[in-house]
Coordinates of C-alpha atoms in Angstrom, one line a residue:
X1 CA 65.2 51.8 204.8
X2 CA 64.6 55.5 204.8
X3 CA 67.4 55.6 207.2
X4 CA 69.8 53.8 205.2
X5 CA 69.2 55.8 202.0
X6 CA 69.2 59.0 203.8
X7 CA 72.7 58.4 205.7
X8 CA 74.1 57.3 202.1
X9 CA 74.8 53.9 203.6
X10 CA 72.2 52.0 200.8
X11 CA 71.4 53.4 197.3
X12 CA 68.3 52.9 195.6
X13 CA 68.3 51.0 191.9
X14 CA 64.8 51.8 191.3
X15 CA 61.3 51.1 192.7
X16 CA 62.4 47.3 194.1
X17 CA 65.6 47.2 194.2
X18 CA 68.7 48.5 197.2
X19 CA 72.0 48.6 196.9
X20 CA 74.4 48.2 200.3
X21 CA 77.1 50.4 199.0
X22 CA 79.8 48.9 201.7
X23 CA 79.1 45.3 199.3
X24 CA 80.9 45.3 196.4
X25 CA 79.1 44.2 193.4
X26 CA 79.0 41.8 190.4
X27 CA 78.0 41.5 187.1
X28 CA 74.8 39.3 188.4
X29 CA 73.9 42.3 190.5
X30 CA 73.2 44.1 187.2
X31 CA 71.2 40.6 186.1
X32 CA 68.7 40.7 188.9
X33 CA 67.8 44.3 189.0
X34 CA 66.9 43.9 185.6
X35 CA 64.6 40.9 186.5
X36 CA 63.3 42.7 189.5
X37 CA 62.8 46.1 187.7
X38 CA 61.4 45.3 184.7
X39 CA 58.0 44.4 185.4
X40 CA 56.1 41.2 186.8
X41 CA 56.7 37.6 185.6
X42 CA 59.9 38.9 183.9
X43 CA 63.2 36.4 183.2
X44 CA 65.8 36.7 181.6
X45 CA 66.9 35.5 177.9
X46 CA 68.6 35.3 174.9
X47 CA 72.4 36.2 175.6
X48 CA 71.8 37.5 179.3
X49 CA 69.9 34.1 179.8
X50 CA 73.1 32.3 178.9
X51 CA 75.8 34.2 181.1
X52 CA 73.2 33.1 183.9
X53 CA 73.8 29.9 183.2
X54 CA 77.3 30.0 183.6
X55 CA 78.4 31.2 179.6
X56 CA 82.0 33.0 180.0
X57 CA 83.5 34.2 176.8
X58 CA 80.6 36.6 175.6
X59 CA 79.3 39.8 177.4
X60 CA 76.1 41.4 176.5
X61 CA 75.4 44.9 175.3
X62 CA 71.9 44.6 176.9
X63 CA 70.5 42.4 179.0
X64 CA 67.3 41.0 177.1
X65 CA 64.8 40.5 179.8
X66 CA 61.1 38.5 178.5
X67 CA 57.5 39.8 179.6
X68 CA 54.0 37.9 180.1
X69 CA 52.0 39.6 177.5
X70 CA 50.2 42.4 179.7
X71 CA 52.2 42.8 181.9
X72 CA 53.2 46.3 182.9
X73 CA 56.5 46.8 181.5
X74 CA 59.1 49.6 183.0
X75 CA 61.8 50.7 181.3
X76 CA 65.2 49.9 183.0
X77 CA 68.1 52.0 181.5
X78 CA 70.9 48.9 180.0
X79 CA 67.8 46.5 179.2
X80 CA 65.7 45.3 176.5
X81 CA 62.5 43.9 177.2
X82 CA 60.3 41.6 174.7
X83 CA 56.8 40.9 175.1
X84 CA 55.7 37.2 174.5
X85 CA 52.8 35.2 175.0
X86 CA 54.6 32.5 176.3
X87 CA 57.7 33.3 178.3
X88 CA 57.7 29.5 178.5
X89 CA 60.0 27.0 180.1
X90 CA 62.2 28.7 182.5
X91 CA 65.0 27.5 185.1
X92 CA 63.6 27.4 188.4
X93 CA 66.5 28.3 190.6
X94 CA 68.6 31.1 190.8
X95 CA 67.9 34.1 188.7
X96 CA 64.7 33.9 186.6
X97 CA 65.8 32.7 183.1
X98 CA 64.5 30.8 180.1
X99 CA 66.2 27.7 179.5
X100 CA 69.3 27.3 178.1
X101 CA 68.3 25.9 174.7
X102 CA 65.6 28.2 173.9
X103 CA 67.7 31.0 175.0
X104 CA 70.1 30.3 172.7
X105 CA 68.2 30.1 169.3
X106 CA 66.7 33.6 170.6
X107 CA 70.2 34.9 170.8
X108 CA 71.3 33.8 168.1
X109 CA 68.1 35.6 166.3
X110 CA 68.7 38.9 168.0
X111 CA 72.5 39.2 167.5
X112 CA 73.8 42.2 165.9
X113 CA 75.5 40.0 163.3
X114 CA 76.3 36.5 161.7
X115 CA 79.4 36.1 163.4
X116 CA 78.0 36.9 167.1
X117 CA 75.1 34.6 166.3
X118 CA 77.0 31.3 165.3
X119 CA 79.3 32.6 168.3
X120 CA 76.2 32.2 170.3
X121 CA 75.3 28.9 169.1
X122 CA 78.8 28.0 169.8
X123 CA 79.9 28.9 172.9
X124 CA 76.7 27.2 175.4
X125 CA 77.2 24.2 173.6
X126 CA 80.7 23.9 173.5
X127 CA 80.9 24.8 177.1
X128 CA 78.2 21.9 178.1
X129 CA 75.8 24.1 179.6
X130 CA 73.2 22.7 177.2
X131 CA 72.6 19.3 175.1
X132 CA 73.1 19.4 171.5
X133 CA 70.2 17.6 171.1
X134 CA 68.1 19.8 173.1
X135 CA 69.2 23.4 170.9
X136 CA 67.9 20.8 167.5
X137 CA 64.3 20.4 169.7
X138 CA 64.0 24.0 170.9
X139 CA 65.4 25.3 166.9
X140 CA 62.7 23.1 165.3
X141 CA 60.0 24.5 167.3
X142 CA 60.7 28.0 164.9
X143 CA 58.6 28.4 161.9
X144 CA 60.3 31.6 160.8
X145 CA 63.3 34.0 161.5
X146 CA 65.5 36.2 159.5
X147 CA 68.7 34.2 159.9
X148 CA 66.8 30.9 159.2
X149 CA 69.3 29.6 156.6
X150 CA 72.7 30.3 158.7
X151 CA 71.0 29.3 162.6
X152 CA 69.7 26.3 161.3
X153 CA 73.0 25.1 159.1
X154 CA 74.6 26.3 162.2
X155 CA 73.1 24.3 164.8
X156 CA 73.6 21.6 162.2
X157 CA 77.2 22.0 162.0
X158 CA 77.8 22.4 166.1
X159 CA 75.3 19.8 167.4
X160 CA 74.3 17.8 164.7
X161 CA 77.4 16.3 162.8
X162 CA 74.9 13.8 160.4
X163 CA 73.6 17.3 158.9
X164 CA 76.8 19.2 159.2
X165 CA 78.4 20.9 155.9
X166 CA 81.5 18.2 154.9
X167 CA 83.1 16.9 152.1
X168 CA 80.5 16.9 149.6
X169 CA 79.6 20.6 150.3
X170 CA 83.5 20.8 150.3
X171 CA 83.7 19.4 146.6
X172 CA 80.7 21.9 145.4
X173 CA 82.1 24.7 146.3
X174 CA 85.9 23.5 144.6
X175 CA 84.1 23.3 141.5
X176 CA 82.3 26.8 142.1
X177 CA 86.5 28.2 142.0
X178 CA 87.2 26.1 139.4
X179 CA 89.3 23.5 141.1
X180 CA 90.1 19.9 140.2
X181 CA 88.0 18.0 142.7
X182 CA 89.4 16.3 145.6
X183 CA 89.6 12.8 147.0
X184 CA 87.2 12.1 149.6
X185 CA 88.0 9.9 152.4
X186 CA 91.3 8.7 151.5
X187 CA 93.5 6.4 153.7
X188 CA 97.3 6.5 154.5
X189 CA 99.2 4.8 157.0
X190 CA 101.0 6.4 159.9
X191 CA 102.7 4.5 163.5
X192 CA 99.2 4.9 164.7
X193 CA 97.4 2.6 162.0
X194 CA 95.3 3.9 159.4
X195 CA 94.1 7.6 159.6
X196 CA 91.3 8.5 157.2
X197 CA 91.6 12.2 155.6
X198 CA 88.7 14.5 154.9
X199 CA 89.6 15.2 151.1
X200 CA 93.0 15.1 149.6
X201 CA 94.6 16.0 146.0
X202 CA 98.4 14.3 145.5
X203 CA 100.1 16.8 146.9
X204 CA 98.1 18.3 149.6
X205 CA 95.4 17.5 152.3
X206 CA 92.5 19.8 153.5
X207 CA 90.7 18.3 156.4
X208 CA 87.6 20.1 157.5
X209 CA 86.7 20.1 161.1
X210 CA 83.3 19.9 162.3
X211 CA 82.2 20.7 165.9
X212 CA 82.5 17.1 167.4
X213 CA 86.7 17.8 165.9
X214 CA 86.6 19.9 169.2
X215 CA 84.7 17.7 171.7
X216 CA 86.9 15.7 174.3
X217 CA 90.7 14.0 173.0
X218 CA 89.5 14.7 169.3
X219 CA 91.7 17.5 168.8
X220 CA 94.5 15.5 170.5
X221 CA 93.7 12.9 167.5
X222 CA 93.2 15.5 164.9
X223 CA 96.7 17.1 165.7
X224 CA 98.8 13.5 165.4
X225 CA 97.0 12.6 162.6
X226 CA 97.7 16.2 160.8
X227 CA 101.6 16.5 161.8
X228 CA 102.0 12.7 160.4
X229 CA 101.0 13.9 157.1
X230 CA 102.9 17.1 157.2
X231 CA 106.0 14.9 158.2
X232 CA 105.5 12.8 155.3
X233 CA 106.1 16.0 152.9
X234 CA 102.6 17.1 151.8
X235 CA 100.9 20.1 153.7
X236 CA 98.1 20.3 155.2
X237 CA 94.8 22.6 155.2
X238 CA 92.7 23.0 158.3
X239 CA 89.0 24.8 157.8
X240 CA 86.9 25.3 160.2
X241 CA 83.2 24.2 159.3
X242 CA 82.3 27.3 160.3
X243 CA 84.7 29.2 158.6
X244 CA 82.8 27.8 155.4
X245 CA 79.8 28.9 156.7
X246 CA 80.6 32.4 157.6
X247 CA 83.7 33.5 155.2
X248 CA 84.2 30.8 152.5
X249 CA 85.4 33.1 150.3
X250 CA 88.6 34.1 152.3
X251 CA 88.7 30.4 153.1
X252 CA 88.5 29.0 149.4
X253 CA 91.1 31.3 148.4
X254 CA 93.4 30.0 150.9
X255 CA 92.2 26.4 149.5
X256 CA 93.0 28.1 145.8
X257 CA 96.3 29.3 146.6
X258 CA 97.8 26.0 148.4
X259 CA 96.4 23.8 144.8
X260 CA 97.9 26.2 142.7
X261 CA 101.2 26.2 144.9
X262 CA 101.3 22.4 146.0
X263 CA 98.8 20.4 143.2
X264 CA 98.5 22.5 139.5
X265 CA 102.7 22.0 139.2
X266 CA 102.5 18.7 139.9
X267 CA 99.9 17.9 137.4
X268 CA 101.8 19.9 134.8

């Protein structure tokens, strides 16, 4: 090894770690130095836990490695390292990691912001690498976090469409703006058959989609359905669930806009 490192042919990456410089390297190289450098019993988590797993869309600013409490830990330069009494349940192939759902609701907790944490909710789940019904388990297991409120109405809202926001939250927050409320559920008839729409005044629709809108042919469905409506003369509103979680204000005054365009003359 001396050799190698003294004819430039390896580099070293710290106190376990060499580098063949003729092999060209990844983005998981950087994933197992961290594991290997940072102390014993470390895996990875949160965020960098995820990309292990196979999350594309989303790269970390540090890779959060977890520690055994005791353990001696190192400091390794692009890494954040968190000391826990339990690492607890971890994947047992590949690189050292926590499991999917826990590493989730812990990088949802240590994102720099709202909108990076609900990305982080969304983004596992929606690319199958974990259950829905697993990131509910692992979320109920914390008592307290800063971001209690938005993770757990955001969990609700991606894996859990029973507890997601909908048309009643929909209606609250019309009559928070001042706006006439809205027909829930009402039907119309298309080629297809009947197509129920989320809320509707006469003169135009708002349909709010929910994660499960985005799960297999749904969107497929959603977009018929839609463009059937908009055929038929009266336009049509599409909001995110999220989108009410995270900016309803810029959302609502899109909503407020469209009544007083498409619904006040009419009712004058």
């Amino acid at each position: 090894m001396r050799a190698e490192l003294e004819a430039g042919r390896w580099a070293s990456r710290g106190r376990h770690t060499i580098r063949v410089l003729s092999v060209e390297t990844s983005a998981r190289a950087d994933l197992w130095t961290a594991v290997w450098e940072s102390g014993w019993g470390a895996v990875l988590d949160g965020a960098a836990a995820l990309v292990a797993q196979g999350m594309v869309g989303f790269a970390p600013s540090t890779i959060d490695v977890a520690l055994p409490k005791g353990s001696t830990k190192r400091r390794v330069e692009g890494v954040t390292t968190h000391e826990r009494r339990e690492v607890g349940p971890v994947v047992g192939s590949g690189l050292p990691r926590t499991r999917p759902e826990h590493a989730l609701v812990r990088a949802a907790q240590w994102a720099r912001t709202d909108r990076q944490a609900a990305l982080l909710i969304c983004l596992p789940v929606q690319q199958r690498l974990v259950r829905p019904e697993s990131v509910v388990s692992a979320w109920a297991l914390i008592a307290r976090s800063p971001r209690r409120a938005l993770i757990g109405s955001v969990i609700a809202d991606v894996c859990d469409g029973a507890h997601s926001l909908g048309e009643l939250d929909f209606t609250r927050l019309c009559r928070a703006r001042g706006l006439p409320p809205p027909v829930r559920q009402s039907v119309r008839s298309s080629p297809s058959g009947r197509v129920y729409l989320d809320v509707e005044w006469e003169g135009l629709v708002v349909e709010i989609d929910g994660g499960h809108h985005f799960a297999g042919l749904n969107p497929m469905d959603d977009a018929f359905r839609a463009n059937e409506v908009v055929l038929d003369g009266t336009p049509v509103l599409r909001l995110p669930v999220l989108g009410l979680r995270l900016r309803p204000d810029l959302f609502m005054a899109q909503v407020a806009r469209a009544v007083e365009r498409y619904v006040l003359p009419r009712a004058a």
